[in-house]
Amino acid sequence: MRVLSLTTILALLGLVLFGLDVSVWADPCDDPSSGVQEGILGVVEVYNLGYHMNSYTQSSHRVTIENRTDRDVEYKYECNHNVVIDDANDNIVVVSATREFGPHTVDPGVTKWHFQTRTASLHNVLRDRDYILKTYTALRVTGGPSWGICREYGFRHR
C-alpha cells in the first residue's frame, strides 16, 4: 500500500482548487442583497419559498441590475434551490434545482430584470422526515461586485 505525503496531498488539493472557478467558493450569504457598487446597482431577492401538495418545493428569484457606468457590463446570476436533510449533517443535498444564467450584458444607462421560479420534485425523497429548502439568489458582475441573498424554509415531507 502506497501512502501519499502531506505535501503531495496539499499540492494535489491546490491544483484542484486552482482549476475551479472562484465564484464556486463565494458565499452569497456574505454579500449585500442590494446597493450601488462601482457604478452598478444590484438587487437580488428570493421569496415564495414553499412546500406544495406534499410533492414539490418552490422558490422565486429576482435579479435587478442597473448600469450607471459609461461602459458595457457583463454579469451572470444564479438561482440556488436545494433540499437538504434536516439533521446534524444538513448539508446532504437530496434534491437540487440550481442553475446559473449568463453571461449577459447590460448597456450603459440600462436596467435589466430577471425572474426565475425553481421547483424540485420530491417523488424519490423519503416521507415522514424533516428537510430544509435552502435557497439563494446571486448576481456576479464579471471583474466587479456581487450581490447575494439566502433564505431557508423547513418542512416535513408527508
Coordinates of C-alpha atoms in Angstrom, one line a residue:
M1 CA 0.0 0.0 0.0
R2 CA 1.4 3.4 -1.0
V3 CA 0.9 6.4 1.3
L4 CA 0.9 9.9 -0.1
S5 CA 2.8 12.5 1.8
L6 CA 1.1 15.5 3.3
T7 CA 2.9 17.7 0.8
T8 CA 1.7 15.7 -2.1
I9 CA -1.9 15.8 -0.9
L10 CA -1.8 19.5 -0.3
A11 CA -0.2 20.1 -3.8
L12 CA -3.0 18.0 -5.4
L13 CA -5.6 19.8 -3.5
G14 CA -4.1 23.1 -4.6
L15 CA -4.2 22.1 -8.2
V16 CA -7.9 21.1 -7.9
L17 CA -8.9 24.3 -6.2
F18 CA -6.8 26.4 -8.6
G19 CA -8.7 24.9 -11.5
L20 CA -12.1 25.8 -10.1
D21 CA -13.9 29.0 -10.8
V22 CA -13.5 31.3 -7.9
S23 CA -17.3 32.1 -7.8
V24 CA -17.9 28.5 -6.7
W25 CA -16.3 29.4 -3.4
A26 CA -18.0 32.7 -2.9
D27 CA -20.7 32.6 -0.3
P28 CA -23.6 34.8 -1.4
C29 CA -24.9 35.0 2.2
D30 CA -21.9 37.2 2.9
D31 CA -22.7 39.7 0.1
P32 CA -25.1 42.6 0.4
S33 CA -28.6 42.0 -1.1
S34 CA -28.7 45.4 -2.7
G35 CA -26.8 48.6 -3.3
V36 CA -24.6 50.6 -5.7
Q37 CA -21.0 49.4 -6.1
E38 CA -18.6 50.6 -8.8
G39 CA -21.4 52.5 -10.5
I40 CA -23.6 49.4 -10.8
L41 CA -26.9 49.0 -8.9
G42 CA -27.7 45.4 -7.9
V43 CA -30.7 44.0 -6.2
V44 CA -31.3 40.3 -5.5
E45 CA -34.4 38.6 -4.0
V46 CA -35.6 35.1 -3.1
Y47 CA -39.2 34.7 -2.0
N48 CA -42.3 32.5 -2.1
L49 CA -40.4 29.5 -0.5
G50 CA -42.8 26.6 -0.1
Y51 CA -43.6 23.0 0.1
H52 CA -46.6 22.2 -2.1
M53 CA -49.1 19.3 -2.3
N54 CA -46.7 17.0 -0.5
S55 CA -44.8 16.6 -3.8
Y56 CA -42.5 19.5 -4.6
T57 CA -40.8 22.6 -3.3
Q58 CA -40.7 26.0 -5.0
S59 CA -38.8 29.3 -4.7
S60 CA -39.0 32.5 -6.7
H61 CA -35.9 34.6 -7.6
R62 CA -35.5 38.1 -8.9
V63 CA -32.4 40.0 -10.1
T64 CA -32.2 43.7 -11.0
I65 CA -29.1 45.3 -12.4
E66 CA -28.7 48.9 -13.4
N67 CA -25.6 50.1 -15.3
R68 CA -24.7 53.6 -14.1
T69 CA -21.3 53.5 -15.8
D70 CA -20.2 54.6 -19.3
R71 CA -19.2 51.0 -20.4
D72 CA -21.0 47.7 -21.1
V73 CA -21.1 45.5 -18.0
E74 CA -21.1 41.7 -18.2
Y75 CA -22.7 39.6 -15.5
K76 CA -24.2 36.2 -14.5
Y77 CA -26.8 35.3 -12.0
E78 CA -27.5 32.1 -10.1
C79 CA -30.7 30.7 -8.6
N80 CA -29.9 28.0 -6.0
H81 CA -32.7 25.7 -4.8
N82 CA -31.5 22.7 -2.7
V83 CA -33.5 20.4 -0.4
V84 CA -31.3 19.0 2.4
I85 CA -31.8 16.6 5.2
D86 CA -32.6 18.5 8.5
D87 CA -30.2 16.9 10.9
A88 CA -26.7 17.4 12.2
N89 CA -25.4 16.9 8.7
D90 CA -27.9 19.3 7.0
N91 CA -25.5 19.8 4.1
I92 CA -26.5 16.5 2.5
V93 CA -28.4 17.5 -0.7
V94 CA -31.2 15.2 -1.6
V95 CA -32.7 17.3 -4.5
S96 CA -31.3 20.2 -6.4
A97 CA -32.8 22.6 -8.9
T98 CA -29.9 25.1 -9.1
R99 CA -28.9 27.0 -12.3
E100 CA -26.6 29.7 -13.4
F101 CA -27.7 32.1 -16.2
G102 CA -25.5 34.1 -18.5
P103 CA -23.2 35.7 -19.2
H104 CA -25.4 38.7 -20.1
T105 CA -24.5 42.3 -20.9
V106 CA -26.2 45.5 -19.8
D107 CA -25.5 48.7 -21.7
P108 CA -24.7 52.0 -20.0
G109 CA -27.8 53.7 -18.6
V110 CA -29.9 50.5 -18.9
T111 CA -31.7 48.4 -16.2
K112 CA -32.4 44.7 -16.7
W113 CA -34.6 42.4 -14.6
H114 CA -34.7 38.6 -14.5
F115 CA -37.3 36.4 -12.8
Q116 CA -37.0 32.7 -12.2
T117 CA -39.0 30.1 -10.4
R118 CA -37.2 26.9 -9.3
T119 CA -39.1 23.8 -8.4
A120 CA -37.9 20.4 -7.2
S121 CA -39.9 17.2 -7.3
L122 CA -39.9 15.1 -4.1
H123 CA -41.2 11.9 -5.5
N124 CA -38.0 10.0 -4.6
V125 CA -37.4 11.6 -1.2
L126 CA -38.2 9.7 2.0
R127 CA -41.5 10.7 3.6
D128 CA -42.1 11.5 7.3
R129 CA -38.7 13.1 7.6
D130 CA -37.7 16.8 8.2
Y131 CA -36.0 18.7 5.4
I132 CA -34.8 22.3 4.8
L133 CA -35.2 24.1 1.5
K134 CA -32.0 26.2 1.2
T135 CA -32.1 28.8 -1.5
Y136 CA -30.1 31.8 -2.7
T137 CA -30.0 34.3 -5.5
A138 CA -26.7 35.7 -6.5
L139 CA -25.6 38.4 -9.1
R140 CA -22.0 38.5 -10.1
V141 CA -20.5 41.2 -12.3
T142 CA -17.5 40.0 -14.3
G143 CA -14.4 41.5 -12.7
G144 CA -16.7 43.5 -10.3
P145 CA -19.0 43.4 -7.4
S146 CA -21.5 40.7 -6.4
W147 CA -24.8 40.6 -4.5
G148 CA -26.5 37.7 -2.8
I149 CA -29.3 36.7 -0.5
C150 CA -30.0 33.4 1.2
R151 CA -33.3 32.0 2.6
E152 CA -34.3 28.8 4.3
Y153 CA -37.6 27.0 4.8
G154 CA -38.1 23.9 7.0
F155 CA -40.7 21.3 6.3
R156 CA -41.7 17.7 7.0
H157 CA -42.3 15.7 3.8
R158 CA -45.7 13.9 4.1

